[in-house]
mmCIF file with all atom_site columns, C-alpha atoms in Angstrom:
data_model
loop_
_atom_site.group_PDB
_atom_site.id
_atom_site.type_symbol
_atom_site.label_atom_id
_atom_site.label_alt_id
_atom_site.label_comp_id
_atom_site.label_asym_id
_atom_site.label_entity_id
_atom_site.label_seq_id
_atom_site.pdbx_PDB_ins_code
_atom_site.Cartn_x
_atom_site.Cartn_y
_atom_site.Cartn_z
_atom_site.occupancy
_atom_site.B_iso_or_equiv
_atom_site.pdbx_formal_charge
_atom_site.auth_seq_id
_atom_site.auth_comp_id
_atom_site.auth_asym_id
_atom_site.auth_atom_id
_atom_site.pdbx_PDB_model_num
ATOM 1   C CA . VAL A 1 1   ? 3.591   7.724   5.195  1.00 50.00 ? 2   VAL A CA 1
ATOM 2   C CA . VAL A 1 2   ? 0.536   8.295   5.843  1.00 49.00 ? 3   VAL A CA 1
ATOM 3   C CA . ALA A 1 3   ? -0.179  6.517   2.786  1.00 49.00 ? 4   ALA A CA 1
ATOM 4   C CA . VAL A 1 4   ? 1.555   3.107   3.686  1.00 46.00 ? 5   VAL A CA 1
ATOM 5   C CA . LEU A 1 5   ? -0.923  2.483   6.728  1.00 42.00 ? 6   LEU A CA 1
ATOM 6   C CA . ALA A 1 6   ? -3.939  2.084   3.632  1.00 46.00 ? 7   ALA A CA 1
ATOM 7   C CA . SER A 1 7   ? -1.889  -0.758  2.174  1.00 43.00 ? 8   SER A CA 1
ATOM 8   C CA . VAL A 1 8   ? -1.275  -2.337  5.671  1.00 39.00 ? 9   VAL A CA 1
ATOM 9   C CA . SER A 1 9   ? -3.981  -4.821  6.048  1.00 33.00 ? 10  SER A CA 1
ATOM 10  C CA . SER A 1 10  ? -3.356  -4.590  9.644  1.00 38.00 ? 11  SER A CA 1
ATOM 11  C CA . ALA A 1 11  ? -0.489  -3.395  11.884 1.00 42.00 ? 12  ALA A CA 1
ATOM 12  C CA . ARG A 1 12  ? -0.988  -5.501  14.469 1.00 41.00 ? 13  ARG A CA 1
ATOM 13  C CA . GLY A 1 13  ? -1.764  -8.954  12.620 1.00 43.00 ? 14  GLY A CA 1
ATOM 14  C CA . ALA A 1 14  ? -5.096  -10.173 13.463 1.00 42.00 ? 15  ALA A CA 1
ATOM 15  C CA . PRO A 1 15  ? -6.104  -13.364 12.800 1.00 44.00 ? 16  PRO A CA 1
ATOM 16  C CA . ALA A 1 16  ? -9.096  -13.530 9.420  1.00 46.00 ? 17  ALA A CA 1
ATOM 17  C CA . ALA A 1 17  ? -12.591 -12.171 10.576 1.00 50.00 ? 18  ALA A CA 1
ATOM 18  C CA . GLU A 1 18  ? -15.421 -15.130 10.468 1.00 58.00 ? 19  GLU A CA 1
ATOM 19  C CA . PRO A 1 19  ? -18.004 -13.305 7.743  1.00 56.00 ? 20  PRO A CA 1
ATOM 20  C CA . GLY A 1 20  ? -19.864 -12.165 10.744 1.00 57.00 ? 21  GLY A CA 1
ATOM 21  C CA . GLN A 1 21  ? -17.261 -10.003 12.292 1.00 60.00 ? 22  GLN A CA 1
ATOM 22  C CA . GLN A 1 22  ? -16.208 -8.771  8.890  1.00 59.00 ? 23  GLN A CA 1
ATOM 23  C CA . GLN A 1 23  ? -18.066 -5.624  8.951  1.00 57.00 ? 24  GLN A CA 1
ATOM 24  C CA . GLN A 1 24  ? -17.154 -4.551  12.444 1.00 56.00 ? 25  GLN A CA 1
ATOM 25  C CA . GLN A 1 25  ? -13.093 -5.246  11.216 1.00 53.00 ? 26  GLN A CA 1
ATOM 26  C CA . GLN A 1 26  ? -13.083 -3.527  8.682  1.00 54.00 ? 27  GLN A CA 1
ATOM 27  C CA . GLN A 1 27  ? -14.377 -0.800  10.104 1.00 53.00 ? 28  GLN A CA 1
ATOM 28  C CA . GLN A 1 28  ? -11.903 -0.974  12.690 1.00 48.00 ? 29  GLN A CA 1
ATOM 29  C CA . GLN A 1 29  ? -9.270  -1.532  9.778  1.00 48.00 ? 30  GLN A CA 1
ATOM 30  C CA . GLN A 1 30  ? -9.775  2.088   8.490  1.00 67.00 ? 31  GLN A CA 1
ATOM 31  C CA . GLN A 1 31  ? -9.342  4.009   11.557 1.00 90.00 ? 32  GLN A CA 1
ATOM 32  C CA . VAL A 1 32  ? -5.730  5.022   11.898 1.00 94.00 ? 33  VAL A CA 1
ATOM 33  C CA . VAL A 1 33  ? -3.223  6.178   14.864 1.00 96.00 ? 34  VAL A CA 1
ATOM 34  C CA . VAL A 1 34  ? -0.518  8.813   14.053 1.00 96.00 ? 35  VAL A CA 1
ATOM 35  C CA . LEU A 1 35  ? 1.362   9.203   17.053 1.00 97.00 ? 36  LEU A CA 1
ATOM 36  C CA . SER A 1 36  ? 4.571   11.853  16.542 1.00 97.00 ? 37  SER A CA 1
ATOM 37  C CA . ASP A 1 37  ? 6.981   13.455  18.860 1.00 97.00 ? 38  ASP A CA 1
ATOM 38  C CA . GLU A 1 38  ? 6.225   16.953  20.082 1.00 96.00 ? 39  GLU A CA 1
ATOM 39  C CA . LEU A 1 39  ? 9.499   17.923  18.483 1.00 96.00 ? 40  LEU A CA 1
ATOM 40  C CA . ASN A 1 40  ? 9.346   16.559  15.182 1.00 96.00 ? 41  ASN A CA 1
ATOM 41  C CA . HIS A 1 41  ? 10.038  18.739  12.041 1.00 93.00 ? 42  HIS A CA 1
ATOM 42  C CA . ALA A 1 42  ? 7.216   21.219  11.239 1.00 91.00 ? 43  ALA A CA 1
ATOM 43  C CA . SER A 1 43  ? 6.687   18.942  7.795  1.00 90.00 ? 44  SER A CA 1
ATOM 44  C CA . ILE A 1 44  ? 6.048   15.638  9.740  1.00 92.00 ? 45  ILE A CA 1
ATOM 45  C CA . ILE A 1 45  ? 3.334   17.833  11.838 1.00 91.00 ? 46  ILE A CA 1
ATOM 46  C CA . ASP A 1 46  ? 2.080   19.217  8.740  1.00 92.00 ? 47  ASP A CA 1
ATOM 47  C CA . GLY A 1 47  ? 1.191   16.074  6.569  1.00 90.00 ? 48  GLY A CA 1
ATOM 48  C CA . ALA A 1 48  ? -0.005  14.117  9.826  1.00 90.00 ? 49  ALA A CA 1
ATOM 49  C CA . ARG A 1 49  ? -2.596  16.904  10.514 1.00 90.00 ? 50  ARG A CA 1
ATOM 50  C CA . LEU A 1 50  ? -3.330  17.353  6.922  1.00 91.00 ? 51  LEU A CA 1
ATOM 51  C CA . ALA A 1 51  ? -3.887  13.015  7.303  1.00 89.00 ? 52  ALA A CA 1
ATOM 52  C CA . ALA A 1 52  ? -6.125  13.340  10.600 1.00 88.00 ? 53  ALA A CA 1
ATOM 53  C CA . ARG A 1 53  ? -8.307  16.845  8.644  1.00 87.00 ? 54  ARG A CA 1
ATOM 54  C CA . ALA A 1 54  ? -8.705  14.697  5.607  1.00 84.00 ? 55  ALA A CA 1
ATOM 55  C CA . GLY A 1 55  ? -11.628 12.532  6.200  1.00 72.00 ? 56  GLY A CA 1
ATOM 56  C CA . GLY A 1 56  ? -11.503 11.763  9.793  1.00 72.00 ? 57  GLY A CA 1
ATOM 57  C CA . GLN A 1 57  ? -10.245 7.809   9.412  1.00 89.00 ? 58  GLN A CA 1
ATOM 58  C CA . VAL A 1 58  ? -6.841  9.486   10.986 1.00 92.00 ? 59  VAL A CA 1
ATOM 59  C CA . SER A 1 59  ? -6.524  10.457  14.588 1.00 93.00 ? 60  SER A CA 1
ATOM 60  C CA . LEU A 1 60  ? -3.294  12.491  15.703 1.00 94.00 ? 61  LEU A CA 1
ATOM 61  C CA . GLN A 1 61  ? -2.054  11.934  19.252 1.00 96.00 ? 62  GLN A CA 1
ATOM 62  C CA . VAL A 1 62  ? 1.322   13.841  20.113 1.00 97.00 ? 63  VAL A CA 1
ATOM 63  C CA . TYR A 1 63  ? 3.663   12.259  23.004 1.00 98.00 ? 64  TYR A CA 1
ATOM 64  C CA . ARG A 1 64  ? 5.991   13.823  24.682 1.00 98.00 ? 65  ARG A CA 1
ATOM 65  C CA . HIS A 1 65  ? 9.956   14.310  23.389 1.00 97.00 ? 66  HIS A CA 1
ATOM 66  C CA . ASN A 1 66  ? 11.564  11.281  23.514 1.00 97.00 ? 67  ASN A CA 1
ATOM 67  C CA . ASP A 1 67  ? 9.191   10.307  26.698 1.00 98.00 ? 68  ASP A CA 1
ATOM 68  C CA . MET A 1 68  ? 8.740   6.058   25.986 1.00 98.00 ? 69  MET A CA 1
ATOM 69  C CA . GLY A 1 69  ? 6.303   6.366   29.203 1.00 98.00 ? 70  GLY A CA 1
ATOM 70  C CA . HIS A 1 70  ? 3.896   8.906   27.928 1.00 98.00 ? 71  HIS A CA 1
ATOM 71  C CA . LEU A 1 71  ? 3.880   6.992   24.227 1.00 98.00 ? 72  LEU A CA 1
ATOM 72  C CA . GLU A 1 72  ? 3.301   3.769   25.917 1.00 98.00 ? 73  GLU A CA 1
ATOM 73  C CA . SER A 1 73  ? 0.322   5.476   28.050 1.00 98.00 ? 74  SER A CA 1
ATOM 74  C CA . LEU A 1 74  ? -1.080  6.216   24.755 1.00 98.00 ? 75  LEU A CA 1
ATOM 75  C CA . LEU A 1 75  ? -0.231  2.933   22.575 1.00 98.00 ? 76  LEU A CA 1
ATOM 76  C CA . ALA A 1 76  ? -2.262  1.259   25.759 1.00 98.00 ? 77  ALA A CA 1
ATOM 77  C CA . ALA A 1 77  ? -4.981  3.375   24.894 1.00 97.00 ? 78  ALA A CA 1
ATOM 78  C CA . VAL A 1 78  ? -5.507  2.261   21.373 1.00 96.00 ? 79  VAL A CA 1
ATOM 79  C CA . PRO A 1 79  ? -8.349  0.216   20.389 1.00 94.00 ? 80  PRO A CA 1
ATOM 80  C CA . SER A 1 80  ? -7.405  -3.607  19.793 1.00 89.00 ? 81  SER A CA 1
ATOM 81  C CA . GLY A 1 81  ? -7.351  -3.975  15.954 1.00 89.00 ? 82  GLY A CA 1
ATOM 82  C CA . THR A 1 82  ? -6.967  0.247   15.263 1.00 94.00 ? 83  THR A CA 1
ATOM 83  C CA . ARG A 1 83  ? -3.691  0.472   12.855 1.00 94.00 ? 84  ARG A CA 1
ATOM 84  C CA . CYS A 1 84  ? -0.954  2.831   14.640 1.00 96.00 ? 85  CYS A CA 1
ATOM 85  C CA . LEU A 1 85  ? 2.064   4.543   13.297 1.00 96.00 ? 86  LEU A CA 1
ATOM 86  C CA . VAL A 1 86  ? 4.664   6.292   15.483 1.00 98.00 ? 87  VAL A CA 1
ATOM 87  C CA . ILE A 1 87  ? 6.728   8.318   13.311 1.00 97.00 ? 88  ILE A CA 1
ATOM 88  C CA . THR A 1 88  ? 9.678   10.202  14.950 1.00 98.00 ? 89  THR A CA 1
ATOM 89  C CA . ASP A 1 89  ? 13.155  12.326  13.614 1.00 97.00 ? 90  ASP A CA 1
ATOM 90  C CA . SER A 1 90  ? 16.213  9.987   14.084 1.00 97.00 ? 91  SER A CA 1
ATOM 91  C CA . LEU A 1 91  ? 18.068  13.209  14.542 1.00 96.00 ? 92  LEU A CA 1
ATOM 92  C CA . PHE A 1 92  ? 16.338  16.025  16.048 1.00 95.00 ? 93  PHE A CA 1
ATOM 93  C CA . SER A 1 93  ? 17.826  19.476  14.177 1.00 88.00 ? 94  SER A CA 1
ATOM 94  C CA . MET A 1 94  ? 17.089  21.930  16.455 1.00 87.00 ? 95  MET A CA 1
ATOM 95  C CA . ASP A 1 95  ? 18.292  20.226  19.915 1.00 88.00 ? 96  ASP A CA 1
ATOM 96  C CA . GLY A 1 96  ? 20.791  17.824  18.192 1.00 90.00 ? 97  GLY A CA 1
ATOM 97  C CA . ASP A 1 97  ? 19.001  14.874  20.137 1.00 96.00 ? 98  ASP A CA 1
ATOM 98  C CA . PHE A 1 98  ? 18.339  11.736  19.025 1.00 98.00 ? 99  PHE A CA 1
ATOM 99  C CA . ALA A 1 99  ? 15.367  10.110  19.023 1.00 98.00 ? 100 ALA A CA 1
ATOM 100 C CA . ASP A 1 100 ? 14.909  6.774   21.189 1.00 98.00 ? 101 ASP A CA 1
ATOM 101 C CA . LEU A 1 101 ? 14.971  4.166   18.808 1.00 98.00 ? 102 LEU A CA 1
ATOM 102 C CA . ARG A 1 102 ? 15.830  1.524   21.069 1.00 98.00 ? 103 ARG A CA 1
ATOM 103 C CA . GLY A 1 103 ? 12.999  1.980   23.045 1.00 98.00 ? 104 GLY A CA 1
ATOM 104 C CA . LEU A 1 104 ? 10.755  2.978   20.173 1.00 98.00 ? 105 LEU A CA 1
ATOM 105 C CA . VAL A 1 105 ? 12.012  -0.724  19.244 1.00 98.00 ? 106 VAL A CA 1
ATOM 106 C CA . ALA A 1 106 ? 10.750  -2.516  22.624 1.00 98.00 ? 107 ALA A CA 1
ATOM 107 C CA . LEU A 1 107 ? 7.537   -0.857  22.179 1.00 98.00 ? 108 LEU A CA 1
ATOM 108 C CA . LYS A 1 108 ? 7.213   -1.725  18.719 1.00 98.00 ? 109 LYS A CA 1
ATOM 109 C CA . ARG A 1 109 ? 7.944   -5.168  19.687 1.00 97.00 ? 110 ARG A CA 1
ATOM 110 C CA . ARG A 1 110 ? 4.930   -5.242  22.192 1.00 97.00 ? 111 ARG A CA 1
ATOM 111 C CA . TYR A 1 111 ? 2.430   -2.702  20.311 1.00 97.00 ? 112 TYR A CA 1
ATOM 112 C CA . GLY A 1 112 ? 2.962   -4.116  16.784 1.00 96.00 ? 113 GLY A CA 1
ATOM 113 C CA . PHE A 1 113 ? 2.999   -0.760  15.503 1.00 97.00 ? 114 PHE A CA 1
ATOM 114 C CA . LEU A 1 114 ? 4.139   0.348   12.325 1.00 97.00 ? 115 LEU A CA 1
ATOM 115 C CA . LEU A 1 115 ? 7.482   2.602   12.956 1.00 98.00 ? 116 LEU A CA 1
ATOM 116 C CA . ALA A 1 116 ? 8.308   5.064   10.475 1.00 97.00 ? 117 ALA A CA 1
ATOM 117 C CA . VAL A 1 117 ? 11.892  7.349   11.053 1.00 97.00 ? 118 VAL A CA 1
ATOM 118 C CA . ASP A 1 118 ? 12.465  10.164  9.327  1.00 96.00 ? 119 ASP A CA 1
ATOM 119 C CA . GLU A 1 119 ? 16.982  10.398  8.923  1.00 95.00 ? 120 GLU A CA 1
ATOM 120 C CA . ALA A 1 120 ? 17.055  13.628  7.278  1.00 92.00 ? 121 ALA A CA 1
ATOM 121 C CA . HIS A 1 121 ? 19.431  15.021  9.511  1.00 92.00 ? 122 HIS A CA 1
ATOM 122 C CA . ALA A 1 122 ? 21.419  11.689  9.628  1.00 92.00 ? 123 ALA A CA 1
ATOM 123 C CA . THR A 1 123 ? 21.369  10.180  6.468  1.00 90.00 ? 124 THR A CA 1
ATOM 124 C CA . LEU A 1 124 ? 25.869  9.741   5.450  1.00 85.00 ? 125 LEU A CA 1
ATOM 125 C CA . VAL A 1 125 ? 26.198  11.393  8.841  1.00 91.00 ? 126 VAL A CA 1
ATOM 126 C CA . CYS A 1 126 ? 25.578  8.941   11.517 1.00 94.00 ? 127 CYS A CA 1
ATOM 127 C CA . GLY A 1 127 ? 26.341  4.799   10.973 1.00 94.00 ? 128 GLY A CA 1
ATOM 128 C CA . ALA A 1 128 ? 28.727  3.341   10.113 1.00 95.00 ? 129 ALA A CA 1
ATOM 129 C CA . ASN A 1 129 ? 27.443  3.139   6.196  1.00 94.00 ? 130 ASN A CA 1
ATOM 130 C CA . GLY A 1 130 ? 25.995  6.180   6.566  1.00 91.00 ? 131 GLY A CA 1
ATOM 131 C CA . GLY A 1 131 ? 22.990  4.858   6.934  1.00 92.00 ? 132 GLY A CA 1
ATOM 132 C CA . GLY A 1 132 ? 21.657  7.224   9.546  1.00 94.00 ? 133 GLY A CA 1
ATOM 133 C CA . ALA A 1 133 ? 20.637  7.132   12.996 1.00 96.00 ? 134 ALA A CA 1
ATOM 134 C CA . ALA A 1 134 ? 19.054  3.781   12.762 1.00 97.00 ? 135 ALA A CA 1
ATOM 135 C CA . GLU A 1 135 ? 22.182  2.494   11.363 1.00 97.00 ? 136 GLU A CA 1
ATOM 136 C CA . LEU A 1 136 ? 24.335  3.783   14.028 1.00 97.00 ? 137 LEU A CA 1
ATOM 137 C CA . MET A 1 137 ? 21.760  2.042   16.841 1.00 97.00 ? 138 MET A CA 1
ATOM 138 C CA . GLY A 1 138 ? 21.789  -1.348  15.749 1.00 97.00 ? 139 GLY A CA 1
ATOM 139 C CA . VAL A 1 139 ? 18.083  -0.834  14.736 1.00 97.00 ? 140 VAL A CA 1
ATOM 140 C CA . GLY A 1 140 ? 18.060  -0.440  11.007 1.00 96.00 ? 141 GLY A CA 1
ATOM 141 C CA . PRO A 1 141 ? 15.799  -3.587  9.683  1.00 96.00 ? 142 PRO A CA 1
ATOM 142 C CA . ASP A 1 142 ? 13.121  -2.910  12.561 1.00 97.00 ? 143 ASP A CA 1
ATOM 143 C CA . VAL A 1 143 ? 11.890  0.342   11.545 1.00 97.00 ? 144 VAL A CA 1
ATOM 144 C CA . ASP A 1 144 ? 9.531   -0.254  8.780  1.00 97.00 ? 145 ASP A CA 1
ATOM 145 C CA . VAL A 1 145 ? 9.535   3.231   6.827  1.00 96.00 ? 146 VAL A CA 1
ATOM 146 C CA . HIS A 1 146 ? 13.092  5.094   6.421  1.00 95.00 ? 147 HIS A CA 1
ATOM 147 C CA . ILE A 1 147 ? 12.830  8.525   5.254  1.00 94.00 ? 148 ILE A CA 1
ATOM 148 C CA . GLY A 1 148 ? 15.342  10.797  3.818  1.00 91.00 ? 149 GLY A CA 1
ATOM 149 C CA . THR A 1 149 ? 16.028  14.076  1.965  1.00 88.00 ? 150 THR A CA 1
ATOM 150 C CA . LEU A 1 150 ? 19.159  14.122  -0.597 1.00 85.00 ? 151 LEU A CA 1
ATOM 151 C CA . SER A 1 151 ? 19.462  17.769  0.092  1.00 86.00 ? 152 SER A CA 1
ATOM 152 C CA . LYS A 1 152 ? 21.551  17.954  3.140  1.00 84.00 ? 153 LYS A CA 1
ATOM 153 C CA . ALA A 1 153 ? 24.261  15.395  3.043  1.00 82.00 ? 154 ALA A CA 1
ATOM 154 C CA . VAL A 1 154 ? 24.307  14.345  -0.197 1.00 83.00 ? 155 VAL A CA 1
ATOM 155 C CA . GLY A 1 155 ? 23.761  17.772  -1.751 1.00 83.00 ? 156 GLY A CA 1
ATOM 156 C CA . ALA A 1 156 ? 21.622  16.722  -4.563 1.00 84.00 ? 157 ALA A CA 1
ATOM 157 C CA . GLN A 1 157 ? 17.505  17.100  -5.005 1.00 89.00 ? 158 GLN A CA 1
ATOM 158 C CA . GLY A 1 158 ? 15.091  14.724  -4.147 1.00 88.00 ? 159 GLY A CA 1
ATOM 159 C CA . GLY A 1 159 ? 14.780  12.184  -1.311 1.00 90.00 ? 160 GLY A CA 1
ATOM 160 C CA . PHE A 1 160 ? 13.406  9.145   -0.188 1.00 89.00 ? 161 PHE A CA 1
ATOM 161 C CA . VAL A 1 161 ? 11.040  6.315   1.754  1.00 92.00 ? 162 VAL A CA 1
ATOM 162 C CA . ALA A 1 162 ? 12.332  2.841   1.588  1.00 91.00 ? 163 ALA A CA 1
ATOM 163 C CA . CYS A 1 163 ? 11.043  0.092   3.253  1.00 90.00 ? 164 CYS A CA 1
ATOM 164 C CA . SER A 1 164 ? 10.020  -3.582  3.050  1.00 88.00 ? 165 SER A CA 1
ATOM 165 C CA . SER A 1 165 ? 8.037   -5.075  -0.337 1.00 86.00 ? 166 SER A CA 1
ATOM 166 C CA . GLN A 1 166 ? 5.697   -6.339  2.528  1.00 87.00 ? 167 GLN A CA 1
ATOM 167 C CA . VAL A 1 167 ? 5.143   -2.780  3.834  1.00 86.00 ? 168 VAL A CA 1
ATOM 168 C CA . ARG A 1 168 ? 4.807   -1.385  0.256  1.00 81.00 ? 169 ARG A CA 1
#
């Protein structure tokens, strides 16, 4: 998922830079902040930690579980022009609760980050068409990156990452 950020020119939709501003803007565009729910699955945590250690351009921040106020305070502190990714499980396997996807979408509209939702435990279990918790909560189109596995409800090997061609 962090690799998706590398191909996105700007999650905040900044206007084109003047020639004198290009170098500064390029430096800012290289910076990525990943904000992760503290109860995300270990695979998400490990991937985000590895990305943060890899090159120094990715920083990882963890927000308290389902605490939209805490997440908003972290988002407000992110410098303008920095690309942001908020990633969460949709259905937390250990506690059995859902992410506040509606709250995340409201924050996304305000702060302009990319939203990635891991539907591993909700695919084919939640939603009228089995589209997961995002479908169930009516926010599927607002999620930028849908991630899932075929090894749970489908009973097969493999997984998927689904996004728009613009994000891809």
